[in-house]
């Protein structure tokens, strides 16, 4: 690990100021940051500890939404009774990720900032445009069974690893950030960026902007929502494919739908195509299959991950069928 | 020339007089450039002249107050093992994947390998050494012995600390739930069946 200065910030503004120098990084849970620092993939000169900031609250909003502090631990969020009742998909997504120890450390803001687990990003012996811009992508020609099929470019096919983010994408979360000149709100779909020609730029956040909280707007039909994760092991493994879904079914017709996919996209993958195929259609197997086909229509497989197209479709169909069964 | 020296040597280690003068020169240039850069991005260049100093932290470990002056890079795991010579907590993968380093911080089980000691100011840490009361084993330790919840024993301190955390959390009711919520602890010898039995005994006591 490279040497760094350690700064403990006492409030938001102090944290933002300390982050306003080149190569400064915030640390909260540290579960991904320290992991990458040990491998010399992250080499901050200044590490700004934000754990003293007052960003630990989960507040129910009057309109039925919820406001989640950036430092709320994944474990606390997953077991929050209001979340379990009103946004079960978020609780399930969180509990399907990592281990209890990691969830006790990892934070809401940190989970948003989590970096890919692409083995070629992690192994500094290989080329990786995300790690070293312009060096090439070893995954495109290498062993790419775990890599993405949606949102890829000729520079990068790394998947976004988060489960929490898939649920938040489906729920249309809003990310609130604070910088030296004030605060702004970023719609979830605009927060993470597609790799394009610049896979090293992963999010729409400036160097000295601090995530303060995440807002989940009210979505009454999300009481019937569900997260299904398919992976190589029963537990403690990243997704091959996952689906976060919510359905509003009235008299056999789908009036509202939310769909996002994980494990297949270069960012948490909300599928408006699938939602359009669902809304107004009868709640049945044929509709779900049509929606799944729409969600994966643009999928581009590589040598070892063509199986993910059908796997993601079936994952989505099963998730939708499960939510229908809740009605 | 000065720039080349600097590149070769990095920012750490000794500095010769010539390099020092070179750095001062660069810093001078930086002073003129800095306002322009800052105007464009708002981000100031890292001030390399600022020293990277060891940090002093106060941590309550197993009920006794410890003050450590350490390199900022030291993890809680390495502070325990290398500074305090408390080698009960084990280093397995050092990347949060195996659970051998599990300890309780402020009552919660965490991976001590992914936690900077510098972040532990004012924390209360319980390690495997802190569970027994003198010669009286913690019920989880006794249950692991009774049910033979190990073979080689290397993962055991982490398994026991994790299991103590699991029982305290009170969320695992069924065998499947215990297995799921112990999934952050790997046992290469495969003593899972007996670990499960030990945890159930403590839960039902």
XYZ file of C-alpha atoms in Angstrom:
532
model
C 0.000 0.000 0.000
C 1.239 3.494 -0.873
C 1.704 5.924 2.026
C -1.088 8.427 2.631
C -2.053 11.216 4.972
C -5.020 10.392 7.194
C -7.502 13.164 7.910
C -10.506 12.734 10.173
C -13.252 15.134 9.065
C -15.517 16.509 11.782
C -18.271 17.856 9.521
C -19.397 17.835 5.878
C -17.612 21.036 4.909
C -14.324 19.925 6.444
C -14.627 16.633 4.559
C -15.338 18.414 1.282
C -12.404 20.762 1.823
C -10.039 17.866 2.614
C -11.215 16.036 -0.512
C -10.472 19.084 -2.647
C -6.880 18.181 -3.327
C -5.663 15.982 -6.104
C -5.651 12.254 -5.233
C -7.691 12.626 -2.046
C -10.323 9.961 -1.337
C -13.089 9.597 1.212
C -13.157 6.476 3.340
C -16.320 5.236 5.067
C -16.636 1.459 5.476
C -13.434 0.956 3.524
C -14.388 -2.557 2.412
C -13.682 -1.886 -1.264
C -11.250 1.042 -0.885
C -8.763 -0.757 1.383
C -9.075 -3.904 -0.683
C -8.013 -1.889 -3.764
C -5.376 0.095 -1.863
C -3.688 -3.146 -0.771
C -3.381 -4.067 -4.451
C -2.085 -0.590 -5.383
C -5.108 -0.103 -7.637
C -6.260 2.828 -5.505
C -3.331 5.011 -4.426
C -4.747 8.069 -2.666
C -2.309 10.580 -1.205
C -4.837 11.744 1.345
C -7.542 9.578 2.919
C -10.421 11.499 4.429
C -12.254 9.533 7.132
C -15.913 10.633 7.055
C -17.226 8.304 9.754
C -17.679 11.167 12.235
C -20.181 12.965 9.983
C -23.863 12.941 10.969
C -25.107 10.904 8.035
C -26.466 7.852 9.859
C -30.214 8.510 9.841
C -32.944 6.639 8.017
C -35.888 9.052 7.851
C -39.387 8.255 6.651
C -40.693 11.052 4.467
C -44.262 12.320 4.809
C -45.087 11.388 1.222
C -44.148 7.737 1.832
C -40.595 7.896 0.556
C -37.468 7.440 2.623
C -34.211 9.312 3.082
C -31.136 7.220 3.790
C -27.969 8.786 5.211
C -24.821 8.023 3.221
C -23.176 6.382 6.249
C -26.060 4.023 7.060
C -24.548 0.559 7.150
C -25.816 -2.000 4.641
C -26.869 -4.244 7.560
C -28.906 -1.473 9.239
C -30.598 -0.573 5.969
C -31.418 -4.177 5.090
C -33.099 -4.813 8.461
C -34.950 -1.489 8.672
C -38.651 -2.375 9.261
C -39.949 0.426 7.010
C -37.723 -0.751 4.152
C -38.721 -4.388 4.663
C -42.427 -3.437 4.542
C -42.433 -0.811 1.790
C -39.384 -1.567 -0.345
C -38.660 -5.277 0.229
C -36.628 -5.426 -2.992
C -34.012 -3.147 -1.419
C -33.711 -5.207 1.760
C -33.449 -8.442 -0.247
C -30.834 -6.997 -2.585
C -28.684 -5.841 0.329
C -28.948 -9.189 2.115
C -27.948 -11.048 -1.042
C -24.672 -9.136 -1.213
C -21.373 -9.719 0.592
C -21.228 -11.258 4.095
C -22.659 -10.153 7.465
C -19.243 -8.761 8.494
C -18.916 -6.726 5.289
C -22.522 -5.500 5.552
C -21.730 -4.306 9.086
C -18.957 -2.126 7.601
C -20.152 -1.159 4.126
C -22.189 2.035 3.807
C -24.932 3.264 1.490
C -22.680 5.889 -0.109
C -19.769 3.483 -0.380
C -21.907 0.857 -2.068
C -22.784 3.430 -4.757
C -19.056 4.033 -5.287
C -18.110 0.353 -5.373
C -15.838 -0.570 -8.275
C -16.016 -3.548 -10.610
C -14.783 -7.008 -9.646
C -13.600 -7.752 -13.181
C -10.577 -10.038 -12.579
C -8.507 -8.092 -15.102
C -9.208 -4.830 -13.276
C -8.032 -6.511 -10.070
C -4.903 -8.064 -11.532
C -2.285 -5.393 -12.249
C -0.374 -7.776 -14.550
C -3.102 -7.355 -17.175
C -4.208 -4.476 -19.378
C -7.291 -2.650 -18.159
C -8.644 0.629 -19.524
C -10.517 1.231 -16.297
C -7.363 0.929 -14.188
C -4.849 2.389 -16.651
C -6.649 4.434 -19.345
C -5.507 3.486 -22.838
C -3.790 0.240 -21.774
C -6.360 -2.022 -23.427
C -8.967 -4.498 -22.200
C -7.754 -8.005 -21.364
C -11.302 -9.145 -20.629
C -12.588 -8.691 -24.184
C -10.120 -11.271 -25.484
C -9.684 -13.145 -22.210
C -11.907 -15.289 -19.984
C -15.062 -13.216 -19.773
C -17.694 -15.529 -18.310
C -18.531 -13.044 -15.506
C -18.447 -9.922 -17.693
C -21.202 -7.675 -18.972
C -23.487 -8.088 -21.977
C -25.314 -4.763 -21.728
C -23.823 -1.278 -21.961
C -20.382 -2.519 -23.013
C -17.960 -0.738 -25.336
C -14.840 -1.728 -27.248
C -12.884 -0.369 -24.267
C -14.561 -2.139 -21.346
C -16.962 -4.997 -20.548
C -16.734 -4.917 -16.744
C -19.949 -5.504 -14.779
C -21.135 -3.245 -12.018
C -20.986 -5.486 -8.945
C -23.584 -3.978 -6.601
C -26.893 -5.600 -5.651
C -28.120 -2.578 -3.662
C -27.723 -0.365 -6.725
C -29.911 -2.657 -8.849
C -32.780 -2.274 -6.390
C -32.196 1.473 -6.181
C -32.194 1.741 -9.967
C -35.567 -0.006 -10.084
C -36.937 2.246 -7.334
C -35.755 5.411 -9.106
C -33.618 6.612 -6.204
C -32.186 10.125 -6.087
C -28.631 10.681 -4.896
C -27.996 13.876 -2.954
C -24.467 15.258 -2.949
C -22.803 18.274 -1.397
C -19.849 20.193 -2.808
C -18.002 23.391 -1.948
C -20.664 25.486 -3.686
C -23.759 23.746 -2.401
C -25.870 20.657 -2.897
C -27.436 18.962 -5.883
C -29.597 15.929 -6.574
C -28.650 13.305 -9.172
C -31.276 10.907 -10.555
C -30.058 7.332 -10.110
C -29.952 6.662 -13.860
C -27.536 9.576 -14.325
C -25.181 8.715 -11.449
C -23.259 5.784 -12.934
C -21.781 6.219 -16.396
C -21.471 3.829 -19.312
C -17.833 2.955 -20.098
C -17.836 4.305 -23.662
C -14.339 5.494 -24.500
C -13.619 6.497 -20.867
C -14.248 3.462 -18.660
C -12.107 4.953 -15.885
C -14.778 7.632 -15.348
C -17.458 5.663 -13.556
C -19.811 8.166 -12.006
C -21.161 11.662 -12.205
C -19.522 12.932 -9.036
C -16.837 15.569 -8.733
C -13.635 14.979 -6.775
C -14.778 17.200 -3.889
C -18.434 16.199 -3.810
C -19.705 14.180 -0.867
C -22.704 11.874 -1.087
C -24.897 12.952 1.847
C -27.987 10.789 1.401
C -30.080 8.748 -0.961
C -33.778 9.385 -1.333
C -36.193 6.665 -2.370
C -39.349 8.378 -3.627
C -42.717 6.946 -2.621
C -43.759 4.010 -4.792
C -46.843 2.416 -3.207
C -46.780 -0.694 -5.402
C -43.195 -1.461 -4.302
C -44.721 -3.277 -1.303
C -44.892 -6.054 -3.898
C -41.304 -6.071 -5.057
C -38.620 -8.704 -5.134
C -34.905 -9.271 -5.787
C -33.740 -12.509 -7.354
C -30.025 -13.200 -7.621
C -28.529 -16.118 -9.544
C -24.902 -16.984 -8.815
C -22.363 -19.788 -8.801
C -22.581 -20.309 -5.013
C -25.612 -20.231 -2.741
C -24.174 -17.335 -0.769
C -21.428 -14.714 -0.660
C -20.885 -14.422 -4.393
C -21.459 -11.824 -7.093
C -24.403 -12.213 -9.450
C -24.284 -13.945 -12.805
C -27.665 -12.335 -13.317
C -30.117 -10.654 -10.981
C -33.440 -8.891 -11.273
C -35.119 -6.237 -9.125
C -38.802 -5.961 -9.935
C -41.985 -4.342 -8.663
C -45.432 -4.803 -10.182
C -48.788 -3.101 -9.751
C -51.391 -5.617 -10.926
C -55.101 -4.664 -10.929
C -57.685 -7.203 -12.131
C -55.084 -9.181 -14.023
C -53.616 -6.157 -15.821
C -50.231 -4.616 -15.087
C -50.710 -0.915 -14.291
C -47.184 -0.185 -13.105
C -43.839 -1.928 -13.392
C -40.246 -1.402 -12.389
C -37.428 -3.571 -13.710
C -33.674 -3.453 -13.216
C -31.039 -6.085 -13.900
C -27.732 -6.841 -12.182
C -24.704 -8.934 -13.091
C -25.175 -8.259 -16.808
C -24.659 -4.509 -17.195
C -21.715 -2.154 -17.038
C -23.896 -0.101 -14.673
C -26.972 -0.947 -12.593
C -29.339 -1.668 -15.475
C -32.841 -0.223 -15.354
C -34.818 -1.604 -18.276
C -37.425 0.885 -19.452
C -37.905 -1.443 -22.465
C -39.094 -4.233 -20.165
C -41.282 -1.806 -18.200
C -42.952 -0.590 -21.406
C -43.626 -4.193 -22.430
C -45.244 -4.890 -19.060
C -47.391 -1.811 -18.484
C -50.915 -2.273 -19.822
C -50.366 -5.953 -20.616
C -52.045 -8.912 -18.918
C -50.079 -10.368 -16.001
C -49.088 -13.719 -17.471
C -46.111 -15.805 -18.535
C -46.235 -14.624 -22.133
C -46.047 -10.969 -21.091
C -43.087 -11.696 -18.818
C -41.227 -13.464 -21.596
C -41.912 -10.553 -23.964
C -40.581 -8.151 -21.344
C -37.482 -10.284 -20.838
C -36.836 -10.359 -24.579
C -37.180 -6.577 -24.688
C -34.768 -6.154 -21.758
C -32.065 -8.233 -23.436
C -32.691 -7.143 -27.048
C -29.495 -5.090 -27.154
C -27.330 -7.659 -25.347
C -23.887 -8.285 -26.845
C -22.259 -11.511 -25.709
C -18.560 -12.295 -25.653
C -16.735 -15.611 -25.969
C -17.685 -17.067 -22.570
C -20.827 -15.223 -21.480
C -23.474 -15.791 -24.159
C -25.290 -17.968 -21.600
C -26.046 -14.828 -19.607
C -28.616 -13.662 -22.159
C -30.955 -16.581 -21.561
C -30.047 -16.706 -17.870
C -30.976 -13.041 -17.402
C -34.246 -13.546 -19.264
C -35.223 -16.501 -17.111
C -34.135 -14.658 -13.970
C -36.396 -11.754 -14.895
C -39.340 -14.002 -15.809
C -39.036 -15.862 -12.510
C -38.806 -12.621 -10.530
C -41.910 -11.232 -12.263
C -43.800 -14.498 -11.733
C -42.868 -14.390 -8.040
C -44.187 -10.846 -7.630
C -47.412 -11.777 -9.421
C -47.818 -14.535 -6.858
C -47.720 -11.945 -4.051
C -50.922 -10.328 -5.344
C 16.914 16.149 -13.912
C 15.278 16.897 -10.593
C 11.976 15.664 -11.922
C 13.573 12.384 -12.997
C 15.100 11.865 -9.558
C 11.782 12.490 -7.987
C 10.049 9.992 -10.221
C 12.594 7.321 -9.487
C 12.434 7.784 -5.768
C 8.760 8.421 -5.292
C 7.506 10.577 -2.482
C 8.715 8.441 0.427
C 12.211 7.757 1.694
C 15.196 10.026 2.114
C 15.667 13.256 0.213
C 19.041 14.559 -0.878
C 19.893 18.246 -0.687
C 19.775 18.498 -4.476
C 16.347 16.815 -4.634
C 15.132 19.022 -1.834
C 16.149 22.163 -3.696
C 14.548 20.709 -6.818
C 11.318 20.079 -4.986
C 11.319 23.570 -3.568
C 11.729 24.823 -7.138
C 8.835 22.684 -8.325
C 6.749 23.759 -5.367
C 7.473 27.345 -6.366
C 6.250 26.643 -9.885
C 3.264 24.869 -8.353
C 2.432 27.968 -6.345
C 2.083 29.958 -9.543
C 0.126 27.248 -11.361
C -2.089 26.309 -8.449
C -4.506 29.254 -8.627
C -5.033 28.627 -12.358
C -5.676 24.915 -11.825
C -7.898 25.601 -8.855
C -9.892 28.100 -10.899
C -10.477 25.524 -13.620
C -11.415 22.508 -11.479
C -11.603 23.721 -7.897
C -9.163 20.921 -7.046
C -5.846 21.903 -5.507
C -2.714 19.892 -6.293
C -1.565 17.565 -3.551
C 0.919 19.365 -1.373
C 3.786 16.884 -1.466
C 5.674 18.933 1.076
C 3.112 17.996 3.727
C 4.623 15.101 5.637
C 2.868 11.755 5.940
C 3.103 11.276 9.658
C 2.304 8.345 11.923
C -0.993 8.657 13.718
C -1.853 8.112 17.381
C -5.066 6.277 18.231
C -6.740 5.268 21.467
C -8.581 1.962 21.284
C -10.271 -0.033 24.047
C -9.218 -3.605 23.375
C -10.808 -6.360 25.473
C -11.537 -3.821 28.202
C -8.094 -2.290 28.400
C -7.191 1.085 26.946
C -4.387 1.018 24.372
C -2.636 3.975 22.798
C -0.868 3.190 19.568
C 1.317 5.351 17.352
C 1.244 3.703 13.965
C 1.731 4.170 10.231
C -1.558 5.351 8.698
C -1.664 2.203 6.548
C -1.893 -0.241 9.468
C -5.140 -2.217 9.573
C -6.819 -3.141 12.833
C -5.759 -6.736 12.131
C -2.084 -5.815 11.795
C -2.264 -3.501 14.820
C -3.552 -6.420 16.902
C -1.084 -8.978 15.608
C 2.062 -6.962 14.954
C 1.858 -4.059 17.424
C 0.014 -5.589 20.364
C 1.256 -9.144 19.733
C -2.301 -10.423 20.119
C -2.044 -13.223 17.574
C -5.367 -14.871 18.369
C -6.977 -12.972 15.488
C -5.818 -14.651 12.280
C -4.806 -13.292 8.899
C -6.219 -15.436 6.117
C -6.854 -13.729 2.780
C -6.331 -10.130 4.014
C -9.108 -9.027 1.602
C -12.354 -9.626 3.508
C -13.126 -12.899 1.795
C -12.386 -15.565 4.407
C -13.484 -14.171 7.779
C -10.449 -15.437 9.739
C -9.808 -11.896 11.000
C -13.343 -11.352 12.381
C -13.497 -9.310 15.589
C -16.262 -7.338 17.275
C -16.000 -3.548 17.045
C -18.534 -1.713 19.202
C -20.396 -5.011 19.466
C -20.580 -5.719 15.732
C -18.662 -8.381 13.864
C -16.404 -6.974 11.149
C -13.383 -7.985 9.067
C -10.433 -6.405 10.869
C -8.284 -6.727 7.708
C -10.427 -4.135 5.894
C -10.546 -1.637 8.748
C -7.815 0.925 9.325
C -6.610 1.106 12.912
C -6.630 4.885 12.414
C -10.425 4.668 12.072
C -10.740 2.993 15.498
C -10.263 6.081 17.693
C -12.580 5.598 20.687
C -13.802 2.182 19.518
C -14.266 -0.871 21.729
C -12.755 -3.959 20.176
C -13.339 -7.522 21.356
C -11.060 -10.237 20.020
C -10.962 -13.974 20.665
C -8.629 -13.239 23.606
C -11.331 -11.131 25.247
C -14.199 -13.642 25.246
C -13.222 -15.900 28.163
C -13.466 -14.669 31.750
C -10.192 -15.919 33.168
C -10.328 -19.716 32.942
C -14.073 -19.719 32.245
C -14.588 -20.101 28.546
C -17.202 -18.069 26.718
C -20.214 -20.345 26.019
C -19.399 -20.225 22.295
C -15.820 -21.374 22.932
C -17.094 -24.218 25.136
C -19.650 -25.231 22.500
C -17.000 -25.295 19.742
C -14.905 -27.614 21.936
C -17.850 -29.847 22.796
C -19.029 -30.187 19.179
C -15.542 -30.343 17.663
C -16.235 -27.256 15.556
C -12.797 -27.245 13.918
C -9.990 -29.366 12.617
C -6.843 -27.323 12.015
C -8.196 -24.418 14.058
C -6.932 -21.545 11.939
C -10.377 -20.156 11.089
C -11.720 -20.843 14.600
C -11.098 -17.452 16.291
C -12.904 -15.761 13.400
C -15.684 -18.370 13.414
C -16.230 -17.926 17.158
C -16.233 -14.110 17.056
C -18.580 -14.213 14.060
C -20.875 -16.692 15.835
C -20.961 -14.487 18.956
C -21.982 -11.589 16.705
C -24.620 -13.726 14.980
C -26.246 -14.792 18.269
C -26.276 -11.189 19.485
C -27.916 -10.022 16.230
C -30.662 -12.600 16.853
C -31.741 -12.928 13.205
C -30.839 -16.533 12.426
C -33.637 -18.910 13.447
C -33.267 -21.946 11.189
C -30.244 -24.045 10.232
C -30.353 -22.494 6.755
C -30.371 -18.991 8.226
C -27.416 -19.776 10.491
C -25.489 -21.128 7.514
C -26.371 -18.075 5.425
C -25.376 -15.632 8.175
C -22.104 -17.504 8.802
C -21.230 -17.412 5.096
C -18.548 -14.787 5.691
C -16.413 -17.385 7.495
C -14.734 -20.045 5.413
C -13.501 -23.317 6.975
C -11.079 -25.082 4.649
C -11.313 -28.257 6.750
C -15.080 -28.300 6.309
C -16.191 -28.366 9.947
C -19.431 -26.569 9.069
C -21.754 -29.275 10.434
C -20.122 -29.088 13.854
C -19.895 -25.296 13.824
C -23.647 -25.243 13.164
C -24.244 -27.606 16.090
C -22.135 -25.405 18.388
C -24.003 -22.246 17.434
C -27.390 -23.928 17.905
C -26.404 -25.100 21.363
C -25.515 -21.553 22.424
C -28.687 -20.142 20.836
C -30.845 -22.652 22.693
C -29.080 -22.275 26.047
